[in-house]
Amino acid sequence: MHLDMTKADRIMAILLALLGLAMLIGGYQMDRLEIRQIHPASIPGLVPMILGGLLVLCAFLLFSSAVEEAKQQDHDEAVELTEADRKEKRALWRNLIMCALWSVVFALLLVGNMPFVIACGLYISVFYAIFATDEPVRSLQPKAIALLLVKAVALGAVASIAISSLFRYGFLVRLP
């Protein structure tokens, strides 16, 4: 079975654009809090509206990229996959599966079972450690592995503190 990735990207772009538009419209239609003397900029739908707009923008970029890729594929149709291409394709699938699994572990096991700032830091640190290098970890020198882990922990700590602070103090959301 051959997958036409450019067609899949175009279909996904349309679906993401529809989802983004629904988020934008839904966020706009949410109740306002002005009745309770709360600043108009703190409407509950502000974040969904922003995310919906950004999702529409990303969908547009994905669609235009897929159209360009389709044009390029028309020129390269006769080229056969080499062994290096097959290896790269397997690595891409492995990365996708690893990303999805780690995200599910974060959502289902980490969040709610430990403080959010720790769960977020752990998620970001492990994610960075997994995807920061294209080389297999077993081929790295011990010094490079140690440096990678230090960077991962530092990035996870800084990012989780920033994310938690933004949600707690900027969006006034109580985190688990």
C-alpha positions as a printed NumPy array, in Angstrom:
array([[  0.   ,   0.   ,   0.   ],
       [  1.441,   3.337,  -1.066],
       [  0.544,   6.435,   0.91 ],
       [  0.309,   9.712,  -0.937],
       [  1.716,  11.984,   1.754],
       [  0.995,  15.208,  -0.112],
       [ -2.675,  14.276,  -0.409],
       [ -2.737,  13.299,   3.266],
       [ -1.141,  16.642,   4.173],
       [ -3.716,  18.566,   2.155],
       [ -6.608,  16.678,   3.775],
       [ -5.098,  17.15 ,   7.246],
       [ -4.595,  20.861,   6.543],
       [ -8.269,  21.23 ,   5.672],
       [ -9.314,  19.341,   8.828],
       [ -6.985,  21.418,  10.992],
       [ -8.281,  24.629,   9.425],
       [-11.86 ,  23.581,  10.199],
       [-10.889,  22.739,  13.776],
       [ -9.092,  26.073,  14.13 ],
       [-12.09 ,  27.959,  12.779],
       [-14.387,  26.095,  15.189],
       [-12.092,  27.02 ,  18.085],
       [-11.987,  30.631,  16.939],
       [-15.764,  30.884,  16.631],
       [-16.401,  28.945,  19.846],
       [-13.972,  31.108,  21.787],
       [-15.587,  34.26 ,  20.452],
       [-19.054,  33.041,  21.432],
       [-18.094,  32.187,  25.033],
       [-19.699,  34.247,  27.782],
       [-17.936,  37.447,  28.754],
       [-17.109,  38.329,  32.347],
       [-17.724,  42.082,  32.03 ],
       [-20.934,  41.706,  34.051],
       [-18.775,  40.858,  37.069],
       [-16.52 ,  43.903,  36.567],
       [-13.694,  41.765,  35.154],
       [-11.41 ,  43.264,  32.534],
       [-12.667,  42.519,  28.966],
       [ -9.282,  41.106,  27.949],
       [ -9.703,  38.257,  30.429],
       [-12.494,  36.586,  28.471],
       [-12.484,  32.799,  28.911],
       [-12.4  ,  32.285,  25.154],
       [ -9.238,  34.325,  24.545],
       [ -6.798,  31.395,  24.614],
       [ -8.975,  29.126,  22.398],
       [ -9.372,  32.028,  19.959],
       [ -5.614,  32.589,  19.785],
       [ -4.912,  28.862,  19.438],
       [ -7.627,  28.524,  16.786],
       [ -6.161,  31.393,  14.777],
       [ -2.669,  29.906,  15.019],
       [ -4.03 ,  26.506,  14.008],
       [ -5.61 ,  28.038,  10.9  ],
       [ -2.278,  29.703,  10.086],
       [ -0.391,  26.41 ,  10.515],
       [ -2.994,  24.615,   8.38 ],
       [ -2.488,  27.178,   5.624],
       [  1.295,  26.679,   5.802],
       [  0.883,  22.886,   5.722],
       [ -1.452,  23.087,   2.731],
       [  0.852,  25.38 ,   0.765],
       [  3.839,  23.172,   1.62 ],
       [  1.943,  20.085,   0.435],
       [  1.069,  21.791,  -2.847],
       [  4.743,  22.662,  -3.407],
       [  5.763,  19.103,  -2.486],
       [  3.243,  17.702,  -4.978],
       [  4.759,  19.856,  -7.703],
       [  8.232,  18.6  ,  -6.774],
       [  7.038,  14.973,  -6.763],
       [  5.727,  15.353, -10.283],
       [  9.287,  16.112, -11.371],
       [ 10.863,  13.3  ,  -9.333],
       [  8.309,  10.564, -10.074],
       [ 10.715,   8.158, -11.711],
       [ 13.164,   8.076,  -8.765],
       [ 13.143,   4.844,  -6.728],
       [ 13.654,   4.666,  -2.966],
       [ 17.202,   3.833,  -1.932],
       [ 18.143,   1.936,   1.206],
       [ 19.102,   5.225,   2.882],
       [ 15.627,   6.59 ,   2.088],
       [ 14.041,   3.492,   3.612],
       [ 16.183,   3.88 ,   6.742],
       [ 15.201,   7.528,   7.037],
       [ 11.535,   6.638,   6.612],
       [ 11.774,   4.016,   9.382],
       [ 13.508,   6.539,  11.639],
       [ 10.758,   9.083,  11.   ],
       [  8.062,   6.54 ,  11.898],
       [ 10.01 ,   5.52 ,  15.01 ],
       [ 10.242,   9.178,  16.068],
       [  6.527,   9.707,  15.481],
       [  5.603,   6.648,  17.556],
       [  8.03 ,   7.623,  20.316],
       [  6.618,  11.16 ,  20.412],
       [  3.039,   9.9  ,  20.55 ],
       [  3.787,   7.347,  23.281],
       [  5.668,   9.825,  25.451],
       [  2.878,  12.387,  25.052],
       [  0.293,   9.784,  26.114],
       [  2.412,   8.879,  29.152],
       [  2.572,  12.578,  30.054],
       [ -1.157,  13.128,  29.673],
       [ -2.358,   9.927,  31.334],
       [  0.293,   9.072,  33.902],
       [  2.352,  12.125,  34.828],
       [ -0.214,  14.943,  34.944],
       [ -2.388,  14.515,  38.015],
       [ -0.098,  12.023,  39.74 ],
       [  2.615,  14.55 ,  40.584],
       [  2.857,  18.334,  40.737],
       [  2.432,  19.848,  37.276],
       [  5.767,  21.669,  37.328],
       [  7.6  ,  18.364,  37.947],
       [  5.553,  16.447,  35.35 ],
       [  6.119,  19.191,  32.779],
       [  9.86 ,  19.358,  33.538],
       [ 10.193,  15.593,  33.258],
       [  8.246,  15.538,  29.977],
       [ 10.346,  18.287,  28.394],
       [ 13.642,  16.855,  29.659],
       [ 12.983,  13.359,  28.343],
       [ 11.573,  14.708,  25.071],
       [ 14.703,  16.814,  24.529],
       [ 17.008,  13.952,  25.472],
       [ 15.302,  11.648,  22.981],
       [ 15.128,  14.03 ,  20.027],
       [ 18.118,  16.353,  20.527],
       [ 20.476,  14.258,  18.445],
       [ 20.116,  12.243,  15.26 ],
       [ 22.774,   9.799,  16.385],
       [ 21.904,   6.757,  18.495],
       [ 22.786,   7.357,  22.147],
       [ 24.94 ,   4.219,  22.221],
       [ 27.264,   5.789,  19.623],
       [ 27.871,   8.947,  21.716],
       [ 30.807,   9.407,  24.03 ],
       [ 30.039,   9.433,  27.79 ],
       [ 30.981,  13.121,  27.968],
       [ 28.515,  13.963,  25.174],
       [ 25.777,  11.95 ,  26.905],
       [ 26.406,  13.778,  30.188],
       [ 26.281,  17.157,  28.419],
       [ 23.065,  16.149,  26.644],
       [ 21.456,  15.153,  29.959],
       [ 22.552,  18.385,  31.666],
       [ 21.071,  20.41 ,  28.804],
       [ 17.865,  18.36 ,  28.919],
       [ 17.401,  18.826,  32.668],
       [ 18.193,  22.552,  32.464],
       [ 15.786,  23.082,  29.583],
       [ 13.089,  21.047,  31.323],
       [ 13.484,  22.981,  34.579],
       [ 13.46 ,  26.439,  32.989],
       [ 10.607,  25.65 ,  30.579],
       [  8.42 ,  23.966,  33.212],
       [  8.846,  26.854,  35.647],
       [  8.026,  29.337,  32.869],
       [  4.978,  27.352,  31.688],
       [  3.674,  26.812,  35.216],
       [  4.169,  30.48 ,  36.092],
       [  2.428,  31.609,  32.914],
       [ -0.604,  29.443,  33.604],
       [ -0.699,  30.177,  37.327],
       [ -0.087,  33.938,  37.277],
       [ -0.838,  34.961,  33.686],
       [ -3.937,  32.879,  32.956],
       [ -4.919,  32.419,  36.63 ],
       [ -5.314,  28.654,  36.177],
       [ -4.869,  26.33 ,  39.138],
       [ -2.622,  23.503,  38.033],
       [ -2.813,  19.929,  39.324]])
